[in-house]
Amino acid sequence: MFAEVFEIARLTEGVLDRPFAEVDPNQKEQIVRALQRRGHAVGFLGDGINDAPALHAADVGISVNEAVDVAKEAADFVLLEHDLDVLRQGIEQGRKTFSNTLKYIAIVTSANFGNMVSMATASLLLPFLPLLAKQILFNNFLADIPAMAIASDNVDVETVQTPRRWDITGLRRFMVIFGAISSLFDFLTFGVLLWGFNADPALFRTGWFVESLMTELAIILVVRTARPFYRSPPGRLLWLIAAGMMVVALLIPYAPLFTVFDFVPLPPPLLAALLAITFFYVGAVELGKWLIYRKPAAVPGS
């Protein structure tokens, strides 16, 4: 029997096609651990006292409501109904949650990295603060509102077909590439404001605030998927909130309510220029996606 148990360790595929019968509790545990040594994630379903060691050793121990207390205590999950489909549903929901979590981390880190580089560079080169503290906080607040809706976002079908793992290298690459794209378009905005419109400090801050907020909202909708963004519709809540925040971003310079943040009205040609910058920014991000997603392992959660 032990020869057969350790033969399992030579399996190269994640499919166990050899039946085992009349095995004792220790041998069940040995089978589970043999598969784990080959890098497999092992689930074990049992309801008796003799299943407890294997339930405890498995990556996921599953028991049923009618099982003995020892088996239920050793299991990670106890099924209340006679339906194994709940396991499939749980796996799919877990993969969706993990994917959306990685989306949020990737989007926020890349946007913050780009803004940090832009702010630091502008602070060194300009004779005034590029944004006031209250404007920075207001920008972050508005950008975070749609980011909270990522938890309910749609995910691409291929995302839930295979399990994904935490990939810090892929996230770092993602952050640097898309953060750099964000900073490049910030610098373009600085040039348009200073040399194209001779902006004073108030106009500069208002213009960059609008551009920064619009591009942050755009990146949420664009980089949430490895597909072209128009081929992967976002969740309804995310789309409605992001679209609403874009409207707010465009109205902020003209609404008396927001004069407390020292914003000033933007001339129509400048507003048109900022919209054009946002449009080309979306195109640049799509190009960056094509470059970073050529290798499937580089995809952070999508």
Coordinates of C-alpha atoms in Angstrom, one line a residue:
M1 CA 0.0 0.0 0.0
F2 CA 2.7 2.5 0.9
A3 CA 4.4 1.8 -2.5
E4 CA 1.2 2.8 -4.1
V5 CA 0.9 5.9 -2.0
F6 CA 4.3 7.2 -2.9
E7 CA 3.7 6.3 -6.5
I8 CA 1.2 9.2 -6.5
A9 CA 4.1 11.6 -5.8
R10 CA 5.2 10.9 -9.4
L11 CA 2.0 12.3 -10.9
T12 CA 2.8 15.3 -13.1
E13 CA -0.8 16.3 -13.7
G14 CA -3.3 17.5 -11.1
V15 CA -5.6 14.5 -11.7
L16 CA -5.8 11.5 -9.4
D17 CA -6.9 8.6 -11.5
R18 CA -5.9 5.7 -9.2
P19 CA -8.6 4.6 -6.8
F20 CA -7.6 3.6 -3.2
A21 CA -9.9 1.4 -1.1
E22 CA -9.7 0.1 2.5
V23 CA -7.0 2.5 3.5
D24 CA -6.5 3.4 7.1
P25 CA -6.5 7.0 8.5
N26 CA -2.7 7.4 8.3
Q27 CA -2.7 6.2 4.7
K28 CA -5.3 8.7 3.7
E29 CA -3.1 11.4 5.2
Q30 CA -0.1 10.0 3.3
I31 CA -2.0 10.2 0.0
V32 CA -2.9 13.9 0.7
R33 CA 0.7 14.8 1.6
A34 CA 2.1 12.9 -1.4
L35 CA 0.0 15.1 -3.7
Q36 CA 1.0 18.2 -1.8
R37 CA 4.7 17.4 -2.2
R38 CA 4.1 17.6 -6.0
G39 CA 2.7 21.1 -5.6
H40 CA -0.9 20.2 -5.9
A41 CA -3.7 22.0 -3.9
V42 CA -5.6 19.1 -2.3
G43 CA -9.2 19.0 -1.2
F44 CA -10.5 16.1 0.9
L45 CA -14.1 15.3 1.6
G46 CA -14.9 13.1 4.6
D47 CA -17.5 12.5 7.3
G48 CA -16.0 9.9 9.7
I49 CA -13.6 9.8 12.5
N50 CA -11.0 8.0 10.3
D51 CA -11.1 11.0 7.9
A52 CA -10.0 13.5 10.5
P53 CA -6.2 13.3 9.8
A54 CA -6.7 13.7 6.1
L55 CA -9.1 16.5 6.5
H56 CA -6.6 18.3 8.7
A57 CA -3.7 17.8 6.3
A58 CA -5.6 18.8 3.2
D59 CA -5.4 22.4 1.9
V60 CA -9.2 22.4 2.0
G61 CA -11.0 20.0 4.3
I62 CA -14.7 19.5 3.4
S63 CA -17.2 17.8 5.6
V64 CA -21.0 17.6 5.7
N65 CA -23.6 18.6 8.3
E66 CA -24.4 15.0 9.2
A67 CA -20.7 14.1 9.8
V68 CA -19.3 13.2 13.2
D69 CA -18.2 16.2 15.3
V70 CA -14.5 15.3 14.9
A71 CA -14.7 15.4 11.1
K72 CA -16.6 18.7 11.2
E73 CA -14.0 20.2 13.6
A74 CA -11.1 19.1 11.4
A75 CA -12.8 20.4 8.2
D76 CA -12.4 23.9 6.8
F77 CA -15.9 23.9 5.3
V78 CA -19.1 22.1 6.3
L79 CA -21.7 21.6 3.6
L80 CA -25.2 22.2 4.9
E81 CA -26.8 20.8 1.8
H82 CA -26.2 17.7 -0.4
D83 CA -24.8 19.8 -3.3
L84 CA -21.2 19.9 -4.3
D85 CA -21.9 22.7 -6.8
V86 CA -21.6 25.1 -4.0
L87 CA -17.8 24.4 -4.0
R88 CA -17.6 25.4 -7.7
Q89 CA -19.5 28.6 -6.9
G90 CA -17.2 29.3 -4.0
I91 CA -14.1 28.9 -6.1
E92 CA -15.5 31.1 -8.8
Q93 CA -16.5 33.8 -6.3
G94 CA -13.1 33.5 -4.6
R95 CA -11.3 34.0 -7.9
K96 CA -13.4 37.0 -8.8
T97 CA -12.7 38.5 -5.4
F98 CA -9.0 37.9 -5.8
S99 CA -9.0 39.4 -9.3
N100 CA -10.8 42.5 -8.2
T101 CA -8.5 42.9 -5.2
L102 CA -5.5 42.8 -7.5
K103 CA -7.2 45.3 -9.8
Y104 CA -7.6 47.8 -6.9
I105 CA -4.0 47.4 -5.8
A106 CA -2.6 47.7 -9.3
I107 CA -4.7 50.8 -10.1
V108 CA -4.1 52.6 -6.9
T109 CA -0.3 51.9 -6.8
S110 CA 0.2 52.9 -10.4
A111 CA -1.8 56.1 -10.1
N112 CA -0.2 57.1 -6.8
F113 CA 3.3 56.4 -8.1
G114 CA 2.7 58.6 -11.2
N115 CA 1.2 61.4 -9.1
M116 CA 4.1 61.2 -6.6
V117 CA 6.7 61.6 -9.4
S118 CA 4.8 64.4 -11.1
M119 CA 4.3 66.3 -7.8
A120 CA 7.9 65.9 -6.7
T121 CA 9.2 67.1 -10.1
A122 CA 6.8 70.0 -10.4
S123 CA 7.6 71.1 -6.8
L124 CA 11.3 71.3 -7.7
L125 CA 10.9 73.2 -10.9
L126 CA 7.9 75.6 -10.3
P127 CA 8.1 78.8 -8.1
F128 CA 4.8 77.8 -6.5
L129 CA 3.1 74.7 -5.1
P130 CA 1.6 72.7 -8.0
L131 CA -1.4 71.8 -5.9
L132 CA -2.5 72.9 -2.4
A133 CA -2.9 70.4 0.3
K134 CA -6.7 70.6 0.3
Q135 CA -6.8 70.2 -3.4
I136 CA -4.7 67.0 -3.2
L137 CA -6.9 65.6 -0.5
F138 CA -10.0 66.5 -2.5
N139 CA -8.6 64.8 -5.6
N140 CA -7.8 61.6 -3.7
F141 CA -11.3 61.6 -2.2
L142 CA -13.0 61.9 -5.5
A143 CA -10.8 59.3 -7.2
D144 CA -11.4 56.8 -4.4
I145 CA -15.1 56.9 -4.7
P146 CA -15.3 54.8 -8.0
A147 CA -12.3 52.7 -6.8
M148 CA -14.5 51.4 -4.0
A149 CA -16.9 50.0 -6.7
I150 CA -14.1 47.8 -8.1
A151 CA -15.2 45.2 -5.5
S152 CA -18.4 44.6 -7.5
D153 CA -16.8 44.9 -10.9
N154 CA -17.2 42.4 -13.7
V155 CA -14.3 40.1 -14.4
D156 CA -13.3 38.5 -17.7
V157 CA -14.2 34.9 -18.2
E158 CA -10.6 33.8 -18.5
T159 CA -9.9 35.2 -15.1
V160 CA -11.9 32.5 -13.3
Q161 CA -10.9 29.6 -15.5
T162 CA -7.5 29.0 -13.7
P163 CA -6.3 30.0 -10.3
R164 CA -4.0 33.0 -10.0
R165 CA -1.3 33.7 -7.4
W166 CA 0.0 36.9 -5.8
D167 CA 2.7 38.2 -8.2
I168 CA 4.7 41.1 -6.6
T169 CA 7.0 41.3 -9.7
G170 CA 4.1 41.7 -12.0
L171 CA 2.5 44.3 -9.8
R172 CA 5.8 46.3 -9.6
R173 CA 6.1 46.2 -13.4
F174 CA 2.5 47.3 -13.7
M175 CA 3.0 50.2 -11.3
V176 CA 6.2 51.5 -13.0
I177 CA 4.9 51.3 -16.5
F178 CA 1.5 52.9 -15.9
G179 CA 2.9 55.3 -13.3
A180 CA 5.4 56.5 -15.9
I181 CA 2.7 56.9 -18.5
S182 CA 0.7 59.0 -16.0
S183 CA 3.7 61.2 -15.2
L184 CA 4.5 61.8 -18.9
F185 CA 1.0 63.1 -19.5
D186 CA 1.2 65.2 -16.4
F187 CA 4.3 66.8 -17.8
L188 CA 2.5 67.4 -21.1
T189 CA -0.2 69.1 -19.1
F190 CA 2.3 71.3 -17.3
G191 CA 3.7 72.4 -20.7
V192 CA 0.3 73.2 -22.1
L193 CA -0.6 75.2 -19.0
L194 CA 2.6 77.1 -18.7
W195 CA 3.6 77.7 -22.3
G196 CA 0.3 77.4 -24.1
F197 CA -1.9 79.4 -21.7
N198 CA 0.6 81.3 -19.5
A199 CA -1.2 79.9 -16.5
D200 CA -0.9 81.7 -13.1
P201 CA -0.8 79.5 -10.0
A202 CA -4.6 79.3 -9.6
L203 CA -5.2 78.4 -13.2
F204 CA -2.3 75.9 -13.2
R205 CA -3.7 74.2 -10.1
T206 CA -7.2 74.0 -11.5
G207 CA -6.1 72.7 -14.8
W208 CA -3.8 70.0 -13.4
F209 CA -6.5 69.0 -10.8
V210 CA -9.0 68.4 -13.6
E211 CA -6.4 66.5 -15.8
S212 CA -5.2 64.4 -12.9
L213 CA -8.7 63.5 -11.8
M214 CA -9.8 62.7 -15.3
T215 CA -6.8 60.5 -16.0
E216 CA -7.2 58.7 -12.7
L217 CA -10.9 57.9 -13.5
A218 CA -9.9 56.8 -17.0
I219 CA -7.2 54.4 -15.8
I220 CA -9.8 52.7 -13.5
L221 CA -11.9 51.8 -16.5
V222 CA -9.1 51.0 -18.9
V223 CA -6.5 48.9 -16.9
R224 CA -9.1 46.9 -15.0
T225 CA -8.9 44.3 -17.8
A226 CA -6.2 42.8 -20.0
R227 CA -8.6 43.1 -23.0
P228 CA -9.1 46.3 -24.9
F229 CA -11.4 48.3 -22.5
Y230 CA -14.2 48.5 -25.1
R231 CA -14.4 44.6 -25.2
S232 CA -14.8 44.2 -21.4
P233 CA -17.6 46.3 -20.0
P234 CA -17.2 47.3 -16.4
G235 CA -19.8 46.6 -13.7
R236 CA -22.8 48.8 -13.7
L237 CA -22.0 50.4 -10.4
L238 CA -18.3 51.1 -11.3
W239 CA -19.4 52.6 -14.7
L240 CA -22.1 54.9 -13.2
I241 CA -19.8 56.2 -10.4
A242 CA -16.8 56.7 -12.7
A243 CA -19.0 58.5 -15.3
G244 CA -20.5 60.6 -12.6
M245 CA -17.1 61.6 -11.2
M246 CA -16.0 62.6 -14.7
V247 CA -18.9 65.0 -14.9
V248 CA -18.1 66.4 -11.5
A249 CA -14.5 66.8 -12.6
L250 CA -15.5 68.9 -15.5
L251 CA -18.0 71.0 -13.5
I252 CA -15.7 71.7 -10.5
P253 CA -13.9 74.8 -12.0
Y254 CA -17.3 76.5 -12.7
A255 CA -19.3 75.6 -9.6
P256 CA -19.4 78.3 -6.9
L257 CA -19.5 75.5 -4.3
F258 CA -15.9 74.5 -5.0
T259 CA -14.4 78.0 -4.8
V260 CA -13.4 77.0 -1.3
F261 CA -10.7 74.9 -2.8
D262 CA -9.3 78.0 -4.7
F263 CA -10.4 76.7 -8.1
V264 CA -10.9 79.2 -11.0
P265 CA -12.9 78.8 -14.2
L266 CA -11.0 77.2 -17.1
P267 CA -11.1 78.9 -20.5
P268 CA -12.9 76.7 -23.0
P269 CA -9.8 76.2 -25.2
L270 CA -7.9 74.9 -22.1
L271 CA -10.7 72.6 -21.1
A272 CA -10.7 71.2 -24.7
A273 CA -6.9 70.7 -24.5
L274 CA -7.3 68.8 -21.2
L275 CA -9.9 66.6 -22.7
A276 CA -7.6 65.9 -25.7
I277 CA -4.8 65.0 -23.3
T278 CA -7.1 62.6 -21.5
F279 CA -8.1 61.0 -24.8
F280 CA -4.5 60.4 -25.9
Y281 CA -3.7 59.2 -22.4
V282 CA -6.3 56.4 -22.8
G283 CA -4.6 55.4 -26.1
A284 CA -1.2 55.4 -24.4
V285 CA -2.5 53.2 -21.6
E286 CA -4.0 50.7 -24.1
L287 CA -0.6 50.5 -25.8
G288 CA 1.1 50.0 -22.4
K289 CA -1.4 47.2 -21.7
W290 CA -0.5 45.5 -25.0
L291 CA 3.2 45.6 -24.0
I292 CA 2.8 44.3 -20.5
Y293 CA 0.1 41.7 -21.2
R294 CA 2.0 39.9 -24.0
K295 CA 3.1 37.4 -21.3
P296 CA 0.1 36.0 -19.5
A297 CA 2.1 35.7 -16.3
A298 CA 2.5 39.5 -16.2
V299 CA -1.2 40.0 -15.9
P300 CA -2.1 41.3 -12.3
G301 CA -5.5 39.7 -11.7
S302 CA -7.1 40.1 -15.1

